[in-house]
């Protein structure tokens, strides 16, 4: 039997050697076929990366032509080693370097050739760069891999009832109302947005509170997360967090005088938190639901991190959290195909499963993609503490013309009702099961 050490050395030797590489299209190959193919690549002494709709195939020169014969080859990269490639963050204000030409996009990263300036390999704390580890799925297209069809089950009437209660026009109305406020963390109007959100939560009968946190350079503007709690009927000490940030930013005009409307980023997600509260206050769940609108996200996840690290963690509350569902930019589609990205860490990837069923049964217009390379939104403070958490974000954010601009207004969000409506239905379905429901319409023999 091969010892782990020997195996590791062999793998290290194999993958460290430069070998020719091709990028092929995965098309609609089902998951089991892709799995069989990647096993074949490894058996021939090569390695691979799954990059959403593409596969990077790296193999000895004697094996590669045979491996890619009959496949649609999109690109040939020449001879490479894993450390000559890297993943560079995209679609987020955190990347200070210029974006490099992408070999392929996957999740919110692009596979690029490692620039010479990055040697020796540097990994900044905020994960602009991630190393390439051979034989990993960076991102996966669930529908193309056949996973949505496989998930099709019988519709649950209790879930359907909550899904049917979702009102996408009501959601868009809240989005429009929020976008009127200048929610820049450095402008005082954000306090009016805070009060407006508190009013929405109070109107729905939630227990409201605020969580204040410090932010350098903004002493004159209070920085606060807005929290609305719906106490669970039978399992109050088990929590479901539904969160999104309500602060916004614009970087295309002078900061002092200009408003940051942040309609897609992230009135869309924050309005979805309010819409989920609309639905679940009508059907009180078993577990406690905590609806949270974070602030300070655009300045570096300051509000969510402070809440997790300075409130929930010291109070011993983190183990109570069964799921933290975070939404950030959920309304835009560039082309009317409703691609949505679900993102968590590799370790927490079991949180994907209920979304697979939810899309199959209640939001089949969505085209879900998954990534286990998370960064740069309010799911991170939870993931960093190993709390099951997931980000829902539209997958065309890179093309959104209003991103972090003064033009991020409600009218700029193409396909907003269909795209956002699909996400709302998916999330309502997941949250119904996650929060637990009291089905009073079914009489049980053992009922006392
Ligand atoms: Zn955002």
PDB file of N, CA, C and O in Angstrom, residues 31-107:
ATOM      1  N   UNK A  31     -22.615  15.277 -14.805  1.00  0.00           N
ATOM      2  CA  UNK A  31     -21.574  15.196 -13.792  1.00  0.00           C
ATOM      3  C   UNK A  31     -20.820  13.874 -13.830  1.00  0.00           C
ATOM      4  O   UNK A  31     -19.597  13.848 -13.745  1.00  0.00           O
ATOM      5  N   UNK A  32     -21.556  12.753 -13.995  1.00  0.00           N
ATOM      6  CA  UNK A  32     -20.870  11.454 -13.930  1.00  0.00           C
ATOM      7  C   UNK A  32     -19.884  11.289 -15.092  1.00  0.00           C
ATOM      8  O   UNK A  32     -18.836  10.671 -14.937  1.00  0.00           O
ATOM      9  N   UNK A  33     -20.203  11.885 -16.238  1.00  0.00           N
ATOM     10  CA  UNK A  33     -19.273  11.807 -17.378  1.00  0.00           C
ATOM     11  C   UNK A  33     -18.031  12.663 -17.128  1.00  0.00           C
ATOM     12  O   UNK A  33     -16.913  12.269 -17.454  1.00  0.00           O
ATOM     13  N   UNK A  34     -18.257  13.838 -16.534  1.00  0.00           N
ATOM     14  CA  UNK A  34     -17.114  14.704 -16.205  1.00  0.00           C
ATOM     15  C   UNK A  34     -16.223  14.005 -15.184  1.00  0.00           C
ATOM     16  O   UNK A  34     -14.993  14.022 -15.307  1.00  0.00           O
ATOM     17  N   UNK A  35     -16.856  13.365 -14.195  1.00  0.00           N
ATOM     18  CA  UNK A  35     -16.075  12.646 -13.169  1.00  0.00           C
ATOM     19  C   UNK A  35     -15.238  11.534 -13.796  1.00  0.00           C
ATOM     20  O   UNK A  35     -14.063  11.352 -13.445  1.00  0.00           O
ATOM     21  N   UNK A  36     -15.835  10.792 -14.726  1.00  0.00           N
ATOM     22  CA  UNK A  36     -15.106   9.700 -15.388  1.00  0.00           C
ATOM     23  C   UNK A  36     -13.944  10.273 -16.199  1.00  0.00           C
ATOM     24  O   UNK A  36     -12.834   9.703 -16.214  1.00  0.00           O
ATOM     25  N   UNK A  37     -14.183  11.397 -16.842  1.00  0.00           N
ATOM     26  CA  UNK A  37     -13.155  12.029 -17.683  1.00  0.00           C
ATOM     27  C   UNK A  37     -11.981  12.537 -16.842  1.00  0.00           C
ATOM     28  O   UNK A  37     -10.816  12.331 -17.183  1.00  0.00           O
ATOM     29  N   UNK A  38     -12.302  13.186 -15.699  1.00  0.00           N
ATOM     30  CA  UNK A  38     -11.218  13.728 -14.878  1.00  0.00           C
ATOM     31  C   UNK A  38     -10.403  12.597 -14.234  1.00  0.00           C
ATOM     32  O   UNK A  38      -9.193  12.729 -14.047  1.00  0.00           O
ATOM     33  N   UNK A  39     -11.062  11.462 -13.940  1.00  0.00           N
ATOM     34  CA  UNK A  39     -10.321  10.299 -13.428  1.00  0.00           C
ATOM     35  C   UNK A  39      -9.330   9.791 -14.474  1.00  0.00           C
ATOM     36  O   UNK A  39      -8.182   9.460 -14.164  1.00  0.00           O
ATOM     37  N   UNK A  40      -9.796   9.811 -15.725  1.00  0.00           N
ATOM     38  CA  UNK A  40      -8.947   9.390 -16.844  1.00  0.00           C
ATOM     39  C   UNK A  40      -7.718  10.311 -16.965  1.00  0.00           C
ATOM     40  O   UNK A  40      -6.599   9.834 -17.183  1.00  0.00           O
ATOM     41  N   UNK A  41      -7.940  11.617 -16.807  1.00  0.00           N
ATOM     42  CA  UNK A  41      -6.830  12.578 -16.877  1.00  0.00           C
ATOM     43  C   UNK A  41      -5.792  12.261 -15.801  1.00  0.00           C
ATOM     44  O   UNK A  41      -4.591  12.211 -16.057  1.00  0.00           O
ATOM     45  N   UNK A  42      -6.285  12.019 -14.577  1.00  0.00           N
ATOM     46  CA  UNK A  42      -5.364  11.717 -13.472  1.00  0.00           C
ATOM     47  C   UNK A  42      -4.633  10.396 -13.722  1.00  0.00           C
ATOM     48  O   UNK A  42      -3.435  10.289 -13.457  1.00  0.00           O
ATOM     49  N   UNK A  43      -5.365   9.394 -14.236  1.00  0.00           N
ATOM     50  CA  UNK A  43      -4.748   8.089 -14.522  1.00  0.00           C
ATOM     51  C   UNK A  43      -3.630   8.218 -15.557  1.00  0.00           C
ATOM     52  O   UNK A  43      -2.673   7.439 -15.530  1.00  0.00           O
ATOM     53  N   UNK A  44      -3.769   9.188 -16.478  1.00  0.00           N
ATOM     54  CA  UNK A  44      -2.734   9.368 -17.506  1.00  0.00           C
ATOM     55  C   UNK A  44      -1.616  10.292 -17.030  1.00  0.00           C
ATOM     56  O   UNK A  44      -0.800  10.741 -17.827  1.00  0.00           O
ATOM     57  N   UNK A  45      -1.596  10.607 -15.725  1.00  0.00           N
ATOM     58  CA  UNK A  45      -0.503  11.401 -15.164  1.00  0.00           C
ATOM     59  C   UNK A  45      -0.708  12.900 -15.284  1.00  0.00           C
ATOM     60  O   UNK A  45       0.216  13.680 -15.091  1.00  0.00           O
ATOM     61  N   UNK A  46      -1.945  13.310 -15.591  1.00  0.00           N
ATOM     62  CA  UNK A  46      -2.230  14.735 -15.745  1.00  0.00           C
ATOM     63  C   UNK A  46      -3.012  15.308 -14.581  1.00  0.00           C
ATOM     64  O   UNK A  46      -3.204  14.634 -13.557  1.00  0.00           O
ATOM     65  N   UNK A  47      -3.436  16.533 -14.699  1.00  0.00           N
ATOM     66  CA  UNK A  47      -4.290  17.173 -13.700  1.00  0.00           C
ATOM     67  C   UNK A  47      -5.270  18.102 -14.390  1.00  0.00           C
ATOM     68  O   UNK A  47      -5.138  18.401 -15.582  1.00  0.00           O
ATOM     69  N   UNK A  48      -6.280  18.575 -13.617  1.00  0.00           N
ATOM     70  CA  UNK A  48      -7.381  19.312 -14.215  1.00  0.00           C
ATOM     71  C   UNK A  48      -7.924  20.347 -13.252  1.00  0.00           C
ATOM     72  O   UNK A  48      -7.685  20.290 -12.049  1.00  0.00           O
ATOM     73  N   UNK A  49      -8.691  21.317 -13.783  1.00  0.00           N
ATOM     74  CA  UNK A  49      -9.468  22.266 -12.980  1.00  0.00           C
ATOM     75  C   UNK A  49     -10.829  22.410 -13.639  1.00  0.00           C
ATOM     76  O   UNK A  49     -10.905  22.644 -14.854  1.00  0.00           O
ATOM     77  N   UNK A  50     -11.898  22.301 -12.850  1.00  0.00           N
ATOM     78  CA  UNK A  50     -13.230  22.570 -13.382  1.00  0.00           C
ATOM     79  C   UNK A  50     -13.514  24.057 -13.219  1.00  0.00           C
ATOM     80  O   UNK A  50     -13.469  24.593 -12.109  1.00  0.00           O
ATOM     81  N   UNK A  51     -13.790  24.721 -14.332  1.00  0.00           N
ATOM     82  CA  UNK A  51     -13.966  26.183 -14.349  1.00  0.00           C
ATOM     83  C   UNK A  51     -15.333  26.505 -14.937  1.00  0.00           C
ATOM     84  O   UNK A  51     -15.443  26.974 -16.071  1.00  0.00           O
ATOM     85  N   UNK A  52     -16.387  26.144 -14.177  1.00  0.00           N
ATOM     86  CA  UNK A  52     -17.746  26.409 -14.604  1.00  0.00           C
ATOM     87  C   UNK A  52     -18.073  25.645 -15.885  1.00  0.00           C
ATOM     88  O   UNK A  52     -18.188  24.426 -15.834  1.00  0.00           O
ATOM     89  N   UNK A  53     -18.126  26.337 -17.029  1.00  0.00           N
ATOM     90  CA  UNK A  53     -18.493  25.639 -18.271  1.00  0.00           C
ATOM     91  C   UNK A  53     -17.272  25.109 -19.025  1.00  0.00           C
ATOM     92  O   UNK A  53     -17.397  24.638 -20.142  1.00  0.00           O
ATOM     93  N   UNK A  54     -16.096  25.212 -18.413  1.00  0.00           N
ATOM     94  CA  UNK A  54     -14.864  24.755 -19.065  1.00  0.00           C
ATOM     95  C   UNK A  54     -14.062  23.844 -18.163  1.00  0.00           C
ATOM     96  O   UNK A  54     -14.244  23.849 -16.947  1.00  0.00           O
ATOM     97  N   UNK A  55     -13.160  23.104 -18.792  1.00  0.00           N
ATOM     98  CA  UNK A  55     -12.260  22.254 -18.028  1.00  0.00           C
ATOM     99  C   UNK A  55     -10.840  22.501 -18.531  1.00  0.00           C
ATOM    100  O   UNK A  55     -10.596  22.466 -19.739  1.00  0.00           O
ATOM    101  N   UNK A  56      -9.938  22.781 -17.601  1.00  0.00           N
ATOM    102  CA  UNK A  56      -8.521  22.872 -17.935  1.00  0.00           C
ATOM    103  C   UNK A  56      -7.953  21.459 -17.867  1.00  0.00           C
ATOM    104  O   UNK A  56      -8.088  20.791 -16.840  1.00  0.00           O
ATOM    105  N   UNK A  57      -7.374  21.000 -18.960  1.00  0.00           N
ATOM    106  CA  UNK A  57      -6.795  19.661 -19.017  1.00  0.00           C
ATOM    107  C   UNK A  57      -5.290  19.810 -19.213  1.00  0.00           C
ATOM    108  O   UNK A  57      -4.849  20.392 -20.197  1.00  0.00           O
ATOM    109  N   UNK A  58      -4.512  19.296 -18.237  1.00  0.00           N
ATOM    110  CA  UNK A  58      -3.060  19.365 -18.318  1.00  0.00           C
ATOM    111  C   UNK A  58      -2.549  17.924 -18.253  1.00  0.00           C
ATOM    112  O   UNK A  58      -2.893  17.196 -17.320  1.00  0.00           O
ATOM    113  N   UNK A  59      -1.765  17.523 -19.233  1.00  0.00           N
ATOM    114  CA  UNK A  59      -1.342  16.113 -19.271  1.00  0.00           C
ATOM    115  C   UNK A  59      -0.037  15.992 -20.046  1.00  0.00           C
ATOM    116  O   UNK A  59       0.311  16.865 -20.842  1.00  0.00           O
ATOM    117  N   UNK A  60       0.685  14.880 -19.825  1.00  0.00           N
ATOM    118  CA  UNK A  60       1.927  14.665 -20.570  1.00  0.00           C
ATOM    119  C   UNK A  60       1.673  14.759 -22.078  1.00  0.00           C
ATOM    120  O   UNK A  60       0.590  14.401 -22.551  1.00  0.00           O
ATOM    121  N   UNK A  61       2.706  15.224 -22.783  1.00  0.00           N
ATOM    122  CA  UNK A  61       2.561  15.463 -24.221  1.00  0.00           C
ATOM    123  C   UNK A  61       2.114  14.201 -24.960  1.00  0.00           C
ATOM    124  O   UNK A  61       1.428  14.283 -25.977  1.00  0.00           O
ATOM    125  N   UNK A  62       2.477  13.044 -24.417  1.00  0.00           N
ATOM    126  CA  UNK A  62       2.091  11.793 -25.074  1.00  0.00           C
ATOM    127  C   UNK A  62       0.609  11.481 -24.869  1.00  0.00           C
ATOM    128  O   UNK A  62       0.018  10.732 -25.647  1.00  0.00           O
ATOM    129  N   UNK A  63       0.004  12.049 -23.818  1.00  0.00           N
ATOM    130  CA  UNK A  63      -1.381  11.685 -23.481  1.00  0.00           C
ATOM    131  C   UNK A  63      -2.404  12.742 -23.878  1.00  0.00           C
ATOM    132  O   UNK A  63      -3.568  12.426 -24.146  1.00  0.00           O
ATOM    133  N   UNK A  64      -1.997  13.999 -23.911  1.00  0.00           N
ATOM    134  CA  UNK A  64      -2.976  15.078 -24.091  1.00  0.00           C
ATOM    135  C   UNK A  64      -3.783  14.978 -25.396  1.00  0.00           C
ATOM    136  O   UNK A  64      -5.011  15.088 -25.352  1.00  0.00           O
ATOM    137  N   UNK A  65      -3.127  14.743 -26.553  1.00  0.00           N
ATOM    138  CA  UNK A  65      -3.914  14.710 -27.796  1.00  0.00           C
ATOM    139  C   UNK A  65      -5.040  13.685 -27.744  1.00  0.00           C
ATOM    140  O   UNK A  65      -6.166  13.961 -28.160  1.00  0.00           O
ATOM    141  N   UNK A  66      -4.719  12.515 -27.160  1.00  0.00           N
ATOM    142  CA  UNK A  66      -5.727  11.465 -27.052  1.00  0.00           C
ATOM    143  C   UNK A  66      -6.858  11.875 -26.103  1.00  0.00           C
ATOM    144  O   UNK A  66      -8.035  11.631 -26.356  1.00  0.00           O
ATOM    145  N   UNK A  67      -6.470  12.531 -24.985  1.00  0.00           N
ATOM    146  CA  UNK A  67      -7.469  12.928 -23.987  1.00  0.00           C
ATOM    147  C   UNK A  67      -8.448  13.963 -24.540  1.00  0.00           C
ATOM    148  O   UNK A  67      -9.634  13.940 -24.211  1.00  0.00           O
ATOM    149  N   UNK A  68      -7.968  14.893 -25.357  1.00  0.00           N
ATOM    150  CA  UNK A  68      -8.863  15.961 -25.817  1.00  0.00           C
ATOM    151  C   UNK A  68      -9.463  15.653 -27.201  1.00  0.00           C
ATOM    152  O   UNK A  68     -10.256  16.448 -27.716  1.00  0.00           O
ATOM    153  N   UNK A  69      -9.096  14.489 -27.776  1.00  0.00           N
ATOM    154  CA  UNK A  69      -9.674  14.125 -29.078  1.00  0.00           C
ATOM    155  C   UNK A  69     -11.187  14.024 -28.949  1.00  0.00           C
ATOM    156  O   UNK A  69     -11.704  13.429 -28.009  1.00  0.00           O
ATOM    157  N   UNK A  70     -11.895  14.655 -29.855  1.00  0.00           N
ATOM    158  CA  UNK A  70     -13.363  14.611 -29.802  1.00  0.00           C
ATOM    159  C   UNK A  70     -13.968  15.656 -28.892  1.00  0.00           C
ATOM    160  O   UNK A  70     -15.179  15.822 -28.852  1.00  0.00           O
ATOM    161  N   UNK A  71     -13.141  16.371 -28.126  1.00  0.00           N
ATOM    162  CA  UNK A  71     -13.647  17.448 -27.262  1.00  0.00           C
ATOM    163  C   UNK A  71     -13.537  18.770 -28.016  1.00  0.00           C
ATOM    164  O   UNK A  71     -12.739  18.915 -28.940  1.00  0.00           O
ATOM    165  N   UNK A  72     -14.327  19.755 -27.586  1.00  0.00           N
ATOM    166  CA  UNK A  72     -14.237  21.087 -28.198  1.00  0.00           C
ATOM    167  C   UNK A  72     -13.129  21.871 -27.492  1.00  0.00           C
ATOM    168  O   UNK A  72     -13.304  22.325 -26.361  1.00  0.00           O
ATOM    169  N   UNK A  73     -11.984  21.989 -28.132  1.00  0.00           N
ATOM    170  CA  UNK A  73     -10.838  22.687 -27.534  1.00  0.00           C
ATOM    171  C   UNK A  73     -10.999  24.193 -27.783  1.00  0.00           C
ATOM    172  O   UNK A  73     -11.086  24.644 -28.916  1.00  0.00           O
ATOM    173  N   UNK A  74     -11.040  24.963 -26.698  1.00  0.00           N
ATOM    174  CA  UNK A  74     -11.256  26.409 -26.808  1.00  0.00           C
ATOM    175  C   UNK A  74      -9.934  27.176 -26.812  1.00  0.00           C
ATOM    176  O   UNK A  74      -9.862  28.294 -27.308  1.00  0.00           O
ATOM    177  N   UNK A  75      -8.910  26.570 -26.203  1.00  0.00           N
ATOM    178  CA  UNK A  75      -7.669  27.304 -26.010  1.00  0.00           C
ATOM    179  C   UNK A  75      -6.543  26.305 -25.775  1.00  0.00           C
ATOM    180  O   UNK A  75      -6.767  25.254 -25.162  1.00  0.00           O
ATOM    181  N   UNK A  76      -5.362  26.634 -26.251  1.00  0.00           N
ATOM    182  CA  UNK A  76      -4.182  25.830 -25.938  1.00  0.00           C
ATOM    183  C   UNK A  76      -3.170  26.742 -25.261  1.00  0.00           C
ATOM    184  O   UNK A  76      -2.859  27.819 -25.763  1.00  0.00           O
ATOM    185  N   UNK A  77      -2.721  26.322 -24.083  1.00  0.00           N
ATOM    186  CA  UNK A  77      -1.926  27.225 -23.238  1.00  0.00           C
ATOM    187  C   UNK A  77      -0.431  26.971 -23.315  1.00  0.00           C
ATOM    188  O   UNK A  77       0.351  27.648 -22.658  1.00  0.00           O
ATOM    189  N   UNK A  78      -0.018  25.972 -24.074  1.00  0.00           N
ATOM    190  CA  UNK A  78       1.392  25.620 -24.066  1.00  0.00           C
ATOM    191  C   UNK A  78       1.726  24.834 -22.800  1.00  0.00           C
ATOM    192  O   UNK A  78       0.843  24.279 -22.157  1.00  0.00           O
ATOM    193  N   UNK A  79       3.014  24.811 -22.441  1.00  0.00           N
ATOM    194  CA  UNK A  79       3.455  24.014 -21.286  1.00  0.00           C
ATOM    195  C   UNK A  79       3.336  24.854 -20.011  1.00  0.00           C
ATOM    196  O   UNK A  79       3.846  25.968 -19.953  1.00  0.00           O
ATOM    197  N   UNK A  80       2.681  24.302 -19.000  1.00  0.00           N
ATOM    198  CA  UNK A  80       2.498  25.046 -17.747  1.00  0.00           C
ATOM    199  C   UNK A  80       2.703  24.153 -16.521  1.00  0.00           C
ATOM    200  O   UNK A  80       2.625  22.933 -16.606  1.00  0.00           O
ATOM    201  N   UNK A  81       2.958  24.814 -15.407  1.00  0.00           N
ATOM    202  CA  UNK A  81       2.960  24.178 -14.081  1.00  0.00           C
ATOM    203  C   UNK A  81       1.866  24.861 -13.269  1.00  0.00           C
ATOM    204  O   UNK A  81       1.515  26.008 -13.549  1.00  0.00           O
ATOM    205  N   UNK A  82       1.350  24.205 -12.196  1.00  0.00           N
ATOM    206  CA  UNK A  82       0.278  24.837 -11.394  1.00  0.00           C
ATOM    207  C   UNK A  82       0.676  26.204 -10.845  1.00  0.00           C
ATOM    208  O   UNK A  82      -0.146  27.110 -10.781  1.00  0.00           O
ATOM    209  N   UNK A  83       1.968  26.342 -10.460  1.00  0.00           N
ATOM    210  CA  UNK A  83       2.358  27.624  -9.843  1.00  0.00           C
ATOM    211  C   UNK A  83       2.588  28.718 -10.882  1.00  0.00           C
ATOM    212  O   UNK A  83       2.955  29.836 -10.532  1.00  0.00           O
ATOM    213  N   UNK A  84       2.393  28.407 -12.151  1.00  0.00           N
ATOM    214  CA  UNK A  84       2.422  29.447 -13.177  1.00  0.00           C
ATOM    215  C   UNK A  84       1.027  29.997 -13.446  1.00  0.00           C
ATOM    216  O   UNK A  84       0.846  30.849 -14.313  1.00  0.00           O
ATOM    217  N   UNK A  85       0.049  29.465 -12.709  1.00  0.00           N
ATOM    218  CA  UNK A  85      -1.327  29.940 -12.834  1.00  0.00           C
ATOM    219  C   UNK A  85      -1.791  30.440 -11.473  1.00  0.00           C
ATOM    220  O   UNK A  85      -1.273  30.036 -10.437  1.00  0.00           O
ATOM    221  N   UNK A  86      -2.786  31.332 -11.480  1.00  0.00           N
ATOM    222  CA  UNK A  86      -3.381  31.791 -10.221  1.00  0.00           C
ATOM    223  C   UNK A  86      -4.825  32.175 -10.490  1.00  0.00           C
ATOM    224  O   UNK A  86      -5.238  32.339 -11.641  1.00  0.00           O
ATOM    225  N   UNK A  87      -5.589  32.310  -9.393  1.00  0.00           N
ATOM    226  CA  UNK A  87      -6.955  32.815  -9.495  1.00  0.00           C
ATOM    227  C   UNK A  87      -6.953  34.252  -8.995  1.00  0.00           C
ATOM    228  O   UNK A  87      -6.438  34.532  -7.921  1.00  0.00           O
ATOM    229  N   UNK A  88      -7.514  35.153  -9.818  1.00  0.00           N
ATOM    230  CA  UNK A  88      -7.557  36.569  -9.448  1.00  0.00           C
ATOM    231  C   UNK A  88      -9.008  36.993  -9.249  1.00  0.00           C
ATOM    232  O   UNK A  88      -9.858  36.742 -10.101  1.00  0.00           O
ATOM    233  N   UNK A  89      -9.265  37.656  -8.120  1.00  0.00           N
ATOM    234  CA  UNK A  89     -10.638  38.078  -7.798  1.00  0.00           C
ATOM    235  C   UNK A  89     -11.157  39.049  -8.845  1.00  0.00           C
ATOM    236  O   UNK A  89     -10.430  39.892  -9.356  1.00  0.00           O
ATOM    237  N   UNK A  90     -12.445  38.924  -9.154  1.00  0.00           N
ATOM    238  CA  UNK A  90     -13.110  39.797 -10.124  1.00  0.00           C
ATOM    239  C   UNK A  90     -14.395  40.376  -9.521  1.00  0.00           C
ATOM    240  O   UNK A  90     -14.930  39.847  -8.568  1.00  0.00           O
ATOM    241  N   UNK A  91     -14.878  41.442 -10.140  1.00  0.00           N
ATOM    242  CA  UNK A  91     -16.196  41.979  -9.796  1.00  0.00           C
ATOM    243  C   UNK A  91     -16.289  42.462  -8.371  1.00  0.00           C
ATOM    244  O   UNK A  91     -17.316  42.355  -7.735  1.00  0.00           O
ATOM    245  N   UNK A  92     -15.210  42.984  -7.859  1.00  0.00           N
ATOM    246  CA  UNK A  92     -15.226  43.427  -6.480  1.00  0.00           C
ATOM    247  C   UNK A  92     -14.194  44.516  -6.317  1.00  0.00           C
ATOM    248  O   UNK A  92     -13.117  44.470  -6.917  1.00  0.00           O
ATOM    249  N   UNK A  93     -14.507  45.496  -5.515  1.00  0.00           N
ATOM    250  CA  UNK A  93     -13.631  46.658  -5.390  1.00  0.00           C
ATOM    251  C   UNK A  93     -12.312  46.332  -4.702  1.00  0.00           C
ATOM    252  O   UNK A  93     -11.414  47.145  -4.671  1.00  0.00           O
ATOM    253  N   UNK A  94     -12.190  45.104  -4.163  1.00  0.00           N
ATOM    254  CA  UNK A  94     -10.983  44.833  -3.381  1.00  0.00           C
ATOM    255  C   UNK A  94      -9.752  44.613  -4.233  1.00  0.00           C
ATOM    256  O   UNK A  94      -8.657  44.638  -3.733  1.00  0.00           O
ATOM    257  N   UNK A  95      -9.903  44.331  -5.560  1.00  0.00           N
ATOM    258  CA  UNK A  95      -8.652  44.038  -6.261  1.00  0.00           C
ATOM    259  C   UNK A  95      -7.950  45.312  -6.706  1.00  0.00           C
ATOM    260  O   UNK A  95      -8.424  46.051  -7.535  1.00  0.00           O
ATOM    261  N   UNK A  96      -6.793  45.574  -6.087  1.00  0.00           N
ATOM    262  CA  UNK A  96      -6.051  46.780  -6.405  1.00  0.00           C
ATOM    263  C   UNK A  96      -5.242  46.643  -7.698  1.00  0.00           C
ATOM    264  O   UNK A  96      -4.939  47.634  -8.337  1.00  0.00           O
ATOM    265  N   UNK A  97      -4.886  45.418  -8.091  1.00  0.00           N
ATOM    266  CA  UNK A  97      -4.119  45.228  -9.320  1.00  0.00           C
ATOM    267  C   UNK A  97      -5.052  45.327 -10.515  1.00  0.00           C
ATOM    268  O   UNK A  97      -6.249  45.130 -10.399  1.00  0.00           O
ATOM    269  N   UNK A  98      -4.459  45.594 -11.674  1.00  0.00           N
ATOM    270  CA  UNK A  98      -5.252  45.597 -12.900  1.00  0.00           C
ATOM    271  C   UNK A  98      -5.675  44.161 -13.203  1.00  0.00           C
ATOM    272  O   UNK A  98      -4.883  43.239 -13.016  1.00  0.00           O
ATOM    273  N   UNK A  99      -6.920  43.963 -13.659  1.00  0.00           N
ATOM    274  CA  UNK A  99      -7.330  42.600 -14.002  1.00  0.00           C
ATOM    275  C   UNK A  99      -6.489  42.057 -15.163  1.00  0.00           C
ATOM    276  O   UNK A  99      -6.269  42.747 -16.143  1.00  0.00           O
ATOM    277  N   UNK A 100      -6.011  40.824 -15.001  1.00  0.00           N
ATOM    278  CA  UNK A 100      -5.202  40.201 -16.060  1.00  0.00           C
ATOM    279  C   UNK A 100      -6.114  39.467 -17.034  1.00  0.00           C
ATOM    280  O   UNK A 100      -7.247  39.138 -16.692  1.00  0.00           O
ATOM    281  N   UNK A 101      -5.623  39.201 -18.251  1.00  0.00           N
ATOM    282  CA  UNK A 101      -6.444  38.459 -19.216  1.00  0.00           C
ATOM    283  C   UNK A 101      -6.868  37.113 -18.640  1.00  0.00           C
ATOM    284  O   UNK A 101      -6.034  36.377 -18.109  1.00  0.00           O
ATOM    285  N   UNK A 102      -8.149  36.824 -18.722  1.00  0.00           N
ATOM    286  CA  UNK A 102      -8.673  35.600 -18.111  1.00  0.00           C
ATOM    287  C   UNK A 102      -8.564  34.434 -19.078  1.00  0.00           C
ATOM    288  O   UNK A 102      -8.988  34.531 -20.225  1.00  0.00           O
ATOM    289  N   UNK A 103      -7.985  33.327 -18.610  1.00  0.00           N
ATOM    290  CA  UNK A 103      -8.022  32.077 -19.372  1.00  0.00           C
ATOM    291  C   UNK A 103      -9.441  31.530 -19.325  1.00  0.00           C
ATOM    292  O   UNK A 103      -9.982  31.059 -20.305  1.00  0.00           O
ATOM    293  N   UNK A 104     -10.042  31.658 -18.143  1.00  0.00           N
ATOM    294  CA  UNK A 104     -11.444  31.285 -17.963  1.00  0.00           C
ATOM    295  C   UNK A 104     -11.927  31.961 -16.695  1.00  0.00           C
ATOM    296  O   UNK A 104     -11.141  32.239 -15.799  1.00  0.00           O
ATOM    297  N   UNK A 105     -13.249  32.228 -16.638  1.00  0.00           N
ATOM    298  CA  UNK A 105     -13.837  32.747 -15.403  1.00  0.00           C
ATOM    299  C   UNK A 105     -14.457  31.587 -14.654  1.00  0.00           C
ATOM    300  O   UNK A 105     -14.982  30.658 -15.256  1.00  0.00           O
ATOM    301  N   UNK A 106     -14.422  31.652 -13.331  1.00  0.00           N
ATOM    302  CA  UNK A 106     -15.052  30.611 -12.529  1.00  0.00           C
ATOM    303  C   UNK A 106     -15.421  31.209 -11.186  1.00  0.00           C
ATOM    304  O   UNK A 106     -14.553  31.702 -10.471  1.00  0.00           O
ATOM    305  N   UNK A 107     -16.712  31.185 -10.855  1.00  0.00           N
ATOM    306  CA  UNK A 107     -17.154  31.877  -9.666  1.00  0.00           C
ATOM    307  C   UNK A 107     -16.813  33.342  -9.810  1.00  0.00           C
ATOM    308  O   UNK A 107     -16.965  33.926 -10.875  1.00  0.00           O
TER     309      UNK A 107
END
